[in-house]
Short mmCIF file of C-alpha atoms in Angstrom, two decimals:
data_model
loop_
_atom_site.label_atom_id
_atom_site.label_comp_id
_atom_site.label_asym_id
_atom_site.label_seq_id
_atom_site.Cartn_x
_atom_site.Cartn_y
_atom_site.Cartn_z
CA MET P 1 -27.09 47.74 36.70
CA ALA P 2 -27.54 45.48 39.75
CA VAL P 3 -26.79 46.88 43.19
CA GLY P 4 -23.33 46.13 44.55
CA ILE P 5 -21.68 45.70 41.15
CA GLU P 6 -18.64 47.90 40.52
CA PRO P 7 -18.62 49.21 36.94
CA ALA P 8 -15.44 49.18 34.87
CA GLU P 9 -14.34 50.82 31.64
CA PRO P 10 -15.24 48.83 28.51
CA ILE P 11 -12.75 46.40 27.02
CA ALA P 12 -10.17 48.36 25.04
CA ARG P 13 -9.93 48.01 21.27
CA GLY P 14 -6.68 48.20 19.36
CA ILE P 15 -3.19 46.97 20.15
CA ILE P 16 -1.87 50.00 22.07
CA ALA P 17 -5.08 50.57 24.02
CA THR P 18 -5.29 46.88 24.93
CA ALA P 19 -1.67 46.83 26.12
CA LYS P 20 -2.24 49.92 28.33
CA GLN P 21 -5.40 48.47 29.82
CA ALA P 22 -3.78 45.05 30.37
CA TRP P 23 -0.82 46.64 32.17
CA GLY P 24 -3.13 48.55 34.50
CA ASP P 25 -5.30 45.49 35.16
CA LEU P 26 -2.23 43.48 36.16
CA PHE P 27 -1.93 45.60 39.31
CA ARG P 28 -5.63 45.50 40.17
CA TRP P 29 -6.76 42.45 42.13
CA LYS P 30 -10.26 42.29 40.64
CA GLN P 31 -10.79 41.04 37.12
CA ARG P 32 -12.48 43.03 34.34
CA VAL P 33 -15.39 40.99 32.91
CA VAL P 34 -18.33 41.48 30.57
CA VAL P 35 -21.80 40.53 31.85
CA THR P 36 -25.20 40.57 30.22
CA ASN P 37 -28.34 41.72 32.06
CA GLU P 38 -31.97 40.59 31.74
CA LEU P 39 -32.52 42.97 28.82
CA GLY P 40 -29.64 41.53 26.84
CA GLU P 41 -27.48 44.59 27.47
CA SER P 42 -23.75 43.95 27.98
CA TYR P 43 -21.53 46.02 30.21
CA THR P 44 -18.17 45.70 31.92
CA VAL P 45 -17.69 45.25 35.67
CA TRP P 46 -14.99 44.33 38.17
CA GLN P 47 -15.23 40.80 39.53
CA SER P 48 -13.48 39.45 42.63
CA PRO P 49 -11.35 36.36 41.98
CA GLU P 50 -12.58 32.92 42.93
CA ARG P 51 -11.56 31.79 46.38
CA LEU P 52 -8.79 29.23 46.51
CA ARG P 53 -10.33 25.77 46.83
CA ASN P 54 -9.02 22.49 48.14
CA PRO P 55 -7.47 20.60 45.18
CA ILE P 56 -9.25 17.39 46.23
CA SER P 57 -12.62 19.12 45.93
CA LEU P 58 -11.60 20.31 42.45
CA PHE P 59 -10.65 16.77 41.40
CA MET P 60 -14.10 15.60 42.53
CA LEU P 61 -15.79 18.03 40.13
CA LEU P 62 -14.64 15.90 37.20
CA SER P 63 -16.86 13.00 36.19
CA GLY P 64 -15.48 9.58 35.27
CA ARG P 65 -15.71 10.41 31.58
CA ASP P 66 -13.94 13.75 32.16
CA TRP P 67 -11.09 11.89 33.86
CA ILE P 68 -10.81 9.40 31.00
CA TYR P 69 -10.49 12.16 28.41
CA PHE P 70 -8.02 14.04 30.59
CA LEU P 71 -5.80 11.04 31.28
CA VAL P 72 -5.72 9.92 27.64
CA GLY P 73 -4.77 13.46 26.60
CA LEU P 74 -2.07 13.54 29.28
CA PHE P 75 -0.69 10.18 28.16
CA ALA P 76 -0.58 11.31 24.52
CA TRP P 77 1.27 14.53 25.46
CA THR P 78 3.69 12.58 27.68
CA ALA P 79 4.46 10.12 24.88
CA ASP P 80 5.00 13.06 22.51
CA ALA P 81 7.45 14.64 24.97
CA PHE P 82 9.28 11.34 25.50
CA ASP P 83 9.73 11.08 21.73
CA PHE P 84 11.30 14.54 21.57
CA HIS P 85 13.55 14.22 24.63
CA ALA P 86 14.78 10.78 23.58
CA LEU P 87 17.05 12.67 21.18
CA ALA P 88 17.84 15.73 23.28
CA ILE P 89 19.18 13.80 26.29
CA GLN P 90 21.27 11.49 24.08
CA THR P 91 23.08 14.14 22.06
CA VAL P 92 26.51 12.89 23.18
CA LYS P 93 25.70 9.26 22.26
CA LEU P 94 24.37 10.26 18.85
CA SER P 95 27.39 12.49 18.30
CA ASN P 96 29.65 9.49 18.86
CA TYR P 97 27.45 7.13 16.82
CA TYR P 98 27.35 9.31 13.70
CA GLU P 99 30.82 10.81 14.33
CA ARG P 100 29.46 14.34 14.22
CA THR P 101 29.70 17.34 16.54
CA LYS P 102 27.01 17.94 19.13
CA THR P 103 26.01 21.06 17.18
CA ASP P 104 25.45 18.89 14.10
CA ILE P 105 23.24 16.53 16.09
CA SER P 106 21.23 19.45 17.43
CA THR P 107 20.38 20.24 13.77
CA ALA P 108 17.90 17.37 14.07
CA ILE P 109 16.21 19.19 16.96
CA THR P 110 16.02 22.35 14.83
CA LEU P 111 14.45 20.49 11.90
CA THR P 112 11.95 18.78 14.20
CA LEU P 113 10.87 22.11 15.68
CA LEU P 114 10.68 23.81 12.29
CA LEU P 115 8.21 21.32 10.85
CA ARG P 116 6.04 20.93 13.94
CA SER P 117 3.98 23.98 12.91
CA VAL P 118 3.00 22.23 9.66
CA GLY P 119 1.75 19.25 11.63
CA ALA P 120 -0.07 21.50 14.09
CA ALA P 121 -1.94 23.25 11.26
CA THR P 122 -2.75 20.01 9.44
CA PHE P 123 -3.90 17.86 12.34
CA GLY P 124 -5.43 20.81 14.21
CA LEU P 125 -7.69 21.68 11.27
CA LEU P 126 -8.54 17.99 10.81
CA GLY P 127 -9.40 17.81 14.51
CA ASP P 128 -11.64 20.89 14.37
CA ARG P 129 -13.25 19.76 11.09
CA PHE P 130 -13.80 16.03 11.58
CA GLY P 131 -13.36 15.47 15.33
CA ARG P 132 -10.49 14.90 17.72
CA LYS P 133 -10.41 11.12 17.67
CA TRP P 134 -9.17 9.66 14.39
CA PRO P 135 -6.73 12.44 13.42
CA MET P 136 -5.12 11.96 16.85
CA VAL P 137 -5.02 8.15 16.50
CA ALA P 138 -3.37 8.31 13.07
CA ASN P 139 -0.97 11.01 14.24
CA LEU P 140 0.33 9.03 17.23
CA ILE P 141 0.73 5.73 15.37
CA LEU P 142 2.66 7.38 12.54
CA LEU P 143 4.82 9.13 15.13
CA GLY P 144 5.76 5.76 16.63
CA LEU P 145 6.61 4.32 13.21
CA LEU P 146 8.91 7.27 12.49
CA GLN P 147 10.73 6.63 15.79
CA ILE P 148 11.41 3.10 14.51
CA ALA P 149 12.59 4.53 11.17
CA THR P 150 15.06 6.72 13.10
CA ILE P 151 16.63 3.60 14.63
CA TYR P 152 17.29 2.18 11.16
CA SER P 153 18.80 5.38 9.75
CA ALA P 154 22.21 4.21 8.57
CA THR P 155 23.66 7.61 7.67
CA PHE P 156 23.48 11.05 9.26
CA GLU P 157 21.63 12.37 6.21
CA GLN P 158 18.96 9.67 6.58
CA PHE P 159 18.74 10.48 10.27
CA LEU P 160 18.06 14.18 9.52
CA ALA P 161 15.46 13.33 6.87
CA VAL P 162 13.52 11.02 9.19
CA ARG P 163 13.64 13.52 12.06
CA SER P 164 12.23 16.20 9.74
CA LEU P 165 9.22 13.98 8.97
CA PHE P 166 9.01 13.13 12.65
CA GLY P 167 8.68 16.84 13.47
CA LEU P 168 5.73 17.18 11.10
CA PHE P 169 3.74 14.47 12.88
CA MET P 170 4.93 15.46 16.34
CA GLY P 171 3.43 18.93 15.86
CA GLY P 172 -0.08 17.55 15.52
CA VAL P 173 -0.32 16.00 18.98
CA TYR P 174 -0.42 19.03 21.30
CA GLY P 175 -3.53 20.81 20.02
CA ASN P 176 -5.77 17.74 19.92
CA ALA P 177 -4.45 16.37 23.22
CA VAL P 178 -4.96 19.65 25.09
CA ALA P 179 -8.41 20.26 23.59
CA MET P 180 -9.57 16.75 24.44
CA ALA P 181 -8.17 16.90 27.98
CA LEU P 182 -9.48 20.34 28.99
CA GLU P 183 -12.64 21.07 26.99
CA ASN P 184 -14.87 19.16 29.43
CA CYS P 185 -13.16 20.25 32.66
CA PRO P 186 -15.31 22.36 35.04
CA THR P 187 -14.31 26.03 35.04
CA GLU P 188 -13.14 26.00 38.67
CA ALA P 189 -10.76 23.09 38.06
CA ARG P 190 -9.17 24.34 34.84
CA GLY P 191 -6.10 25.99 36.38
CA LEU P 192 -5.17 22.87 38.37
CA MET P 193 -5.83 20.46 35.50
CA SER P 194 -3.92 22.70 33.07
CA GLY P 195 -0.89 22.63 35.36
CA ILE P 196 -1.00 18.85 35.59
CA LEU P 197 -1.56 18.43 31.85
CA GLN P 198 1.36 20.63 30.81
CA GLN P 199 3.67 18.56 32.99
CA GLY P 200 3.23 15.70 30.59
CA TYR P 201 6.15 17.46 28.87
CA ALA P 202 8.32 17.26 31.99
CA LEU P 203 7.08 13.74 32.76
CA GLY P 204 8.10 12.69 29.27
CA TYR P 205 11.58 14.08 29.98
CA VAL P 206 11.74 12.21 33.33
CA LEU P 207 10.72 8.92 31.71
CA ALA P 208 13.19 9.40 28.84
CA ALA P 209 15.95 10.20 31.35
CA CYS P 210 15.04 7.09 33.40
CA ALA P 211 15.21 5.00 30.24
CA ASN P 212 18.59 6.56 29.38
CA LEU P 213 19.82 5.81 32.90
CA GLY P 214 18.58 2.24 32.68
CA VAL P 215 20.28 1.42 29.38
CA GLY P 216 23.65 2.90 30.42
CA GLY P 217 26.11 5.17 28.65
CA ALA P 218 27.29 2.93 25.79
CA THR P 219 26.88 4.54 22.38
CA GLU P 220 24.57 1.91 20.85
CA THR P 221 22.08 2.11 23.72
CA TRP P 222 20.39 5.18 22.22
CA LYS P 223 18.39 2.78 20.01
CA THR P 224 16.78 1.09 23.01
CA VAL P 225 15.41 4.42 24.25
CA PHE P 226 13.95 5.08 20.80
CA TRP P 227 12.25 1.65 20.80
CA ILE P 228 10.59 2.55 24.10
CA ALA P 229 9.50 5.91 22.65
CA ALA P 230 7.96 4.19 19.62
CA GLY P 231 6.02 1.80 21.86
CA LEU P 232 4.59 4.64 23.96
CA SER P 233 3.36 6.62 20.93
CA ILE P 234 1.71 3.62 19.29
CA ALA P 235 0.15 2.60 22.61
CA ALA P 236 -1.26 6.13 23.09
CA GLY P 237 -2.80 6.04 19.60
CA LEU P 238 -4.38 2.63 20.15
CA LEU P 239 -5.68 3.69 23.57
CA ARG P 240 -7.37 6.78 22.09
CA SER P 241 -9.16 4.57 19.54
CA PHE P 242 -11.08 2.78 22.32
CA PHE P 243 -12.84 5.94 23.57
CA PRO P 244 -15.62 7.96 21.91
CA GLU P 245 -15.39 11.21 20.00
CA SER P 246 -15.50 14.55 21.84
CA LYS P 247 -18.90 15.68 23.13
CA GLN P 248 -19.37 18.63 20.77
CA PHE P 249 -18.91 16.43 17.69
CA ARG P 250 -21.21 13.69 19.02
CA GLU P 251 -23.94 16.24 19.76
CA ALA P 252 -23.59 17.85 16.32
CA LYS P 253 -23.94 14.43 14.70
CA LEU P 254 -27.01 13.52 16.80
CA ALA P 255 -28.61 16.85 15.92
CA GLY P 256 -28.19 16.01 12.25
CA HIS P 257 -25.93 18.98 11.54
CA HIS P 258 -24.01 18.53 8.31
CA ILE P 259 -20.96 20.75 8.18
CA SER P 260 -19.85 21.30 4.62
CA ALA P 261 -16.30 22.16 3.65
CA GLY P 262 -17.62 25.55 2.53
CA ASP P 263 -19.11 26.26 5.97
CA PHE P 264 -15.87 25.22 7.67
CA TRP P 265 -13.64 27.44 5.54
CA THR P 266 -16.10 30.36 5.67
CA GLU P 267 -16.07 30.33 9.45
CA THR P 268 -12.30 29.88 9.48
CA LYS P 269 -11.83 33.00 7.35
CA LEU P 270 -14.22 34.97 9.54
CA MET P 271 -12.32 33.85 12.62
CA LEU P 272 -8.96 34.88 11.16
CA ARG P 273 -10.34 38.27 10.09
CA LYS P 274 -11.65 38.90 13.59
CA GLU P 275 -8.91 37.28 15.69
CA TRP P 276 -5.67 37.92 13.75
CA ARG P 277 -4.30 40.20 16.48
CA MET P 278 -4.92 37.53 19.10
CA CYS P 279 -3.27 34.93 16.85
CA LEU P 280 -0.18 37.11 16.44
CA TYR P 281 0.01 37.86 20.16
CA CYS P 282 -0.18 34.18 21.10
CA VAL P 283 2.53 33.23 18.60
CA ILE P 284 4.84 35.90 20.07
CA LEU P 285 4.10 34.71 23.60
CA MET P 286 4.71 31.07 22.66
CA THR P 287 7.94 31.99 20.89
CA TRP P 288 9.25 33.34 24.19
CA PHE P 289 7.93 30.32 26.05
CA ASN P 290 9.56 27.84 23.68
CA TYR P 291 12.91 29.60 23.93
CA TYR P 292 12.38 29.44 27.71
CA ALA P 293 11.99 25.66 27.68
CA HIS P 294 14.63 24.82 25.09
CA THR P 295 17.39 27.04 26.49
CA SER P 296 16.85 25.62 29.99
CA GLN P 297 16.42 21.95 29.11
CA ASP P 298 17.72 20.74 25.75
CA SER P 299 21.43 21.18 26.51
CA TYR P 300 21.28 20.69 30.28
CA THR P 301 22.42 17.05 30.26
CA THR P 302 25.26 18.02 27.91
CA PHE P 303 26.12 20.91 30.27
CA MET P 304 26.51 18.49 33.19
CA LEU P 305 28.51 15.96 31.15
CA GLU P 306 30.83 18.41 29.40
CA SER P 307 31.11 21.49 31.65
CA LYS P 308 30.58 19.91 35.08
CA GLU P 309 32.32 16.65 34.10
CA LEU P 310 29.71 14.44 35.74
CA PRO P 311 29.43 10.78 34.69
CA ASN P 312 26.43 9.76 32.58
CA ASP P 313 24.49 8.21 35.48
CA ALA P 314 24.98 11.25 37.76
CA ALA P 315 23.96 13.69 34.99
CA THR P 316 20.88 11.61 34.25
CA ARG P 317 19.85 11.48 37.92
CA ALA P 318 20.22 15.25 38.19
CA SER P 319 18.08 15.66 35.04
CA ILE P 320 15.39 13.46 36.55
CA LEU P 321 15.28 15.54 39.74
CA MET P 322 15.29 18.74 37.70
CA ASN P 323 12.17 17.66 35.85
CA THR P 324 10.55 16.38 38.99
CA GLY P 325 10.71 20.02 40.07
CA ALA P 326 9.06 20.91 36.77
CA CYS P 327 6.15 18.53 37.46
CA VAL P 328 5.65 19.93 40.97
CA GLY P 329 5.99 23.59 39.94
CA GLY P 330 3.70 23.33 36.93
CA THR P 331 0.96 21.72 38.98
CA ILE P 332 1.17 24.21 41.88
CA ILE P 333 1.45 27.40 39.83
CA GLY P 334 -1.20 26.23 37.37
CA TYR P 335 -3.49 25.66 40.37
CA LEU P 336 -2.70 29.10 41.84
CA SER P 337 -3.43 30.79 38.49
CA GLN P 338 -7.13 30.09 39.02
CA PHE P 339 -6.95 32.43 42.03
CA ILE P 340 -4.21 34.97 41.31
CA GLY P 341 -4.80 35.13 37.55
CA ARG P 342 -3.10 33.57 34.53
CA ARG P 343 -0.84 36.53 33.74
CA ARG P 344 0.26 37.20 37.33
CA ALA P 345 1.21 33.54 37.70
CA ILE P 346 3.27 33.63 34.49
CA VAL P 347 4.99 36.94 35.25
CA GLY P 348 5.83 35.99 38.84
CA ALA P 349 7.27 32.58 37.91
CA ALA P 350 9.34 34.01 35.04
CA LEU P 351 10.91 36.76 37.16
CA ILE P 352 11.73 34.40 40.04
CA SER P 353 13.52 32.07 37.60
CA CYS P 354 15.77 35.02 36.61
CA PHE P 355 16.99 35.41 40.19
CA LEU P 356 17.77 31.69 40.41
CA VAL P 357 20.14 31.64 37.41
CA PRO P 358 23.42 31.95 39.42
CA ALA P 359 22.36 29.15 41.76
CA TRP P 360 21.47 27.08 38.70
CA ILE P 361 24.77 27.21 36.81
CA LEU P 362 27.43 27.61 39.55
CA PRO P 363 27.22 24.34 41.57
CA THR P 364 29.79 21.65 40.70
CA THR P 365 28.42 18.56 42.48
CA GLU P 366 25.56 16.25 41.57
CA ARG P 367 23.63 17.25 44.70
CA GLY P 368 24.06 20.98 44.07
CA LEU P 369 23.08 20.70 40.43
CA SER P 370 20.08 18.51 41.30
CA ALA P 371 18.77 20.99 43.89
CA SER P 372 19.28 24.08 41.73
CA GLY P 373 17.87 22.29 38.68
CA PHE P 374 14.79 21.34 40.69
CA MET P 375 14.18 24.96 41.71
CA ILE P 376 14.79 26.55 38.31
CA GLN P 377 12.43 24.12 36.59
CA PHE P 378 9.85 24.56 39.37
CA PHE P 379 9.40 28.12 38.08
CA VAL P 380 10.16 27.57 34.36
CA GLN P 381 7.58 24.82 34.07
CA GLY P 382 5.47 26.61 36.68
CA ALA P 383 4.95 29.40 34.16
CA TRP P 384 4.37 26.74 31.50
CA GLY P 385 1.70 25.11 33.66
CA VAL P 386 -0.61 28.05 32.95
CA VAL P 387 -0.13 27.85 29.17
CA PRO P 388 -2.64 25.13 28.13
CA ILE P 389 -5.66 26.74 29.77
CA HIS P 390 -4.49 30.31 28.99
CA LEU P 391 -4.28 29.43 25.27
CA ASN P 392 -7.63 27.61 25.37
CA GLU P 393 -9.33 30.60 26.98
CA LEU P 394 -7.80 33.03 24.46
CA SER P 395 -8.72 30.71 21.58
CA PRO P 396 -11.85 31.12 19.43
CA PRO P 397 -14.09 28.43 20.99
CA ALA P 398 -14.62 26.39 17.81
CA TYR P 399 -10.87 26.20 17.10
CA ARG P 400 -9.47 24.76 20.31
CA SER P 401 -7.46 22.12 18.40
CA THR P 402 -6.02 24.41 15.74
CA PHE P 403 -5.47 27.65 17.66
CA PRO P 404 -3.49 26.46 20.75
CA GLY P 405 -1.58 23.85 18.78
CA LEU P 406 -0.63 26.17 15.93
CA ALA P 407 0.31 29.06 18.24
CA TYR P 408 2.47 26.69 20.28
CA GLN P 409 4.15 25.11 17.26
CA LEU P 410 4.71 28.38 15.38
CA GLY P 411 6.47 29.56 18.53
CA ASN P 412 8.46 26.34 18.37
CA MET P 413 9.33 27.03 14.74
CA VAL P 414 10.70 30.49 15.53
CA SER P 415 12.62 29.12 18.53
CA SER P 416 13.83 26.03 16.66
CA PRO P 417 17.51 27.15 16.53
CA ALA P 418 17.63 27.47 20.35
CA ALA P 419 19.62 24.28 20.98
CA GLN P 420 21.94 24.98 18.04
CA ILE P 421 22.56 28.55 19.20
CA VAL P 422 23.33 27.43 22.76
CA ASN P 423 25.61 24.61 21.57
CA ALA P 424 27.42 26.79 19.01
CA ILE P 425 28.10 29.62 21.48
CA ALA P 426 29.07 27.22 24.27
CA GLU P 427 31.46 25.25 22.06
CA SER P 428 33.20 28.45 20.94
CA HIS P 429 33.61 29.91 24.45
CA PHE P 430 35.39 28.19 27.30
CA VAL P 431 35.37 28.30 31.07
CA THR P 432 37.56 26.65 33.66
CA SER P 433 35.97 23.62 35.34
CA SER P 434 36.40 22.66 39.01
CA SER P 435 39.21 20.29 37.92
CA GLY P 436 41.12 23.16 36.27
CA LYS P 437 40.41 22.11 32.67
CA LEU P 438 39.06 24.37 29.94
CA VAL P 439 35.54 23.17 29.09
CA ASP P 440 32.69 24.34 26.85
CA GLY P 441 30.90 27.38 28.31
CA TYR P 442 27.42 25.92 28.58
CA GLY P 443 26.71 27.44 32.00
CA PRO P 444 27.11 31.16 31.17
CA THR P 445 25.47 30.69 27.76
CA MET P 446 22.36 29.01 29.14
CA GLY P 447 22.13 31.38 32.12
CA ILE P 448 22.26 34.58 30.05
CA ALA P 449 19.82 33.18 27.48
CA LEU P 450 17.32 32.12 30.14
CA ALA P 451 17.41 35.52 31.87
CA ILE P 452 16.78 37.40 28.60
CA VAL P 453 13.90 35.11 27.64
CA ALA P 454 12.29 35.21 31.10
CA VAL P 455 12.17 39.01 31.00
CA GLY P 456 10.65 38.81 27.51
CA ILE P 457 7.90 36.51 28.79
CA ALA P 458 7.17 38.78 31.74
CA VAL P 459 6.85 41.88 29.52
CA THR P 460 4.74 40.14 26.85
CA ALA P 461 2.33 38.59 29.37
CA SER P 462 2.03 41.89 31.25
CA LEU P 463 0.83 43.68 28.12
CA GLY P 464 -1.48 40.95 26.83
CA PRO P 465 -5.10 39.93 27.37
CA GLU P 466 -6.54 37.41 29.82
CA LYS P 467 -9.90 35.62 29.68
CA ARG P 468 -9.76 33.54 32.85
CA GLY P 469 -12.98 31.60 33.36
CA ARG P 470 -14.21 32.06 29.79
CA SER P 471 -17.13 29.83 28.80
CA PHE P 472 -16.42 27.55 25.83
CA GLU P 473 -18.15 24.30 26.81
CA HIS P 474 -21.11 24.83 24.48
CA ALA P 475 -19.20 25.79 21.33
CA GLY P 476 -20.10 23.70 18.32
CA PRO P 477 -17.62 22.31 15.81
CA ALA P 478 -16.00 24.74 13.40
CA GLY P 479 -18.40 25.39 10.54
CA ALA P 480 -21.51 24.66 12.62
CA ASN P 481 -21.76 28.26 13.77
CA ILE P 482 -22.42 29.85 10.38
CA HIS P 483 -25.85 31.44 10.01
CA GLN P 484 -27.62 31.96 6.72
CA ASP P 485 -26.62 35.60 6.90
CA ILE P 486 -22.83 35.30 6.86
CA GLU P 487 -22.37 38.88 7.99
CA LYS P 488 -24.08 38.00 11.29
CA ALA P 489 -22.23 34.74 11.91
CA VAL P 490 -21.06 34.29 15.47
CA ASP P 491 -19.79 31.35 17.49
CA VAL P 492 -22.00 29.36 19.83
CA ALA P 493 -20.21 30.69 22.89
CA SER P 494 -21.14 34.21 21.85
CA ILE P 495 -24.76 33.16 21.42
CA ALA P 496 -24.73 31.68 24.92
CA ASP P 497 -23.23 34.90 26.29
CA SER P 498 -26.01 36.99 24.71
CA LYS P 499 -28.96 34.99 26.10
CA ILE P 500 -31.31 36.88 28.43
CA GLN P 501 -30.90 35.88 32.07
CA PRO P 502 -32.36 37.29 35.31
CA ALA P 503 -30.23 39.95 37.01
CA THR P 504 -29.99 37.75 40.13
CA GLU P 505 -28.10 35.14 38.11
CA LEU P 506 -25.40 37.47 36.81
CA GLU P 507 -22.65 35.38 38.37
CA SER P 508 -23.48 32.38 36.21
CA ARG P 509 -23.45 34.49 33.08
CA GLU P 510 -20.12 36.24 33.53
CA ARG P 511 -17.69 35.85 30.77
CA ALA P 512 -14.10 36.67 31.74
CA VAL P 513 -12.24 39.00 29.48
#
């Protein structure tokens, strides 16, 4: 072992042992990593975190092509979020249009979330099998067409049916967009770019809220917002069609590698056999995270309209400022996660959001609600800002479309009743408003739910793994990593990690665990 390197215990195996080790590592500043010496021997050491770098210098690490892929992925994710929030922020309008309760309208949100996991599995596997480009193009264009179909839904039953199909195609966007945006980012810049990328979700909310504000509060105006959403999705799909396929698929094609369906499914089964615990952990983590987002956002506009008795324009302005806080928080905390660690960033942001709950639900004026909404979402989406790169680093390298997207959308499926639960409880419990009227109890319902979920996130992240700085740039497409001897099949990233390197170059061969 090289001089000056501090040895560490090997990476724990098994669920309980991993949880104990992860908990202890959370309170140790250095990171446990596996390195390989010049003889090909692997051992575990403690590594000091990277120093915090100027964000401008991190931006400059990305090439022009890297920026193009990142911005197209961000635009696709933003359009996807706009599509979803176009319904959530117009629950009252749709309730009046279809003459149904707000809880009934939120059924559409539940159905959308339920079927997103099917889309994530379908389009994620297509993206890992055939490339990111054309599955993503088809996905976004079909998403836009389903937004148009929603506008022409004459009955509530037709509306629910279309939104169910919409959820299937919506689920396919995240995995391919995140993989395309981050897979070519330099390691040092990943935390910052992850934070910016995830805020496509909040940016989509801000743009949908601006559109809602612009069209006014009349019932029929919900259709205009949906037309805008359809245009954004179709535009994102067409834009993606103008740029080349991801690097790993282009290189595999140039090398003449033919990946058969048998190779693809063989490697997929090997991956599931090896990584099923990681898959389960990520689904649990994303279930908490999706409850976190939906309990704090989906009913917030309704909360301000019904419980705080704000007019539509004031509630919309407060929503815009709230999600501006989300964009700022996600970017800053995602950036800090490169230095303080993914899990510490998540745990810290989640616990701080708990302490802000009273300040979030008690104000009665537009200014008070705007300020408290800004701060709560700074930390809610701050924790979320770490998610894209954390999932990519935990993912098997060849499955960076399927794994993050499916984990995210399965979490969405489990958390799909969140809006319905909040609306049902709030509409059956009443509080006294500042005007003395009995109103739906959205404030206490959302506050208690958020606090419970935030603690769940903190505990789950504290006991889970972290692979900050993991190398996955050289991973080939799924199915390209199968050797003739199936029992010895490993992914390309593992091959790269096992190559012999001089001891003086250990830093460049570290693989975070």
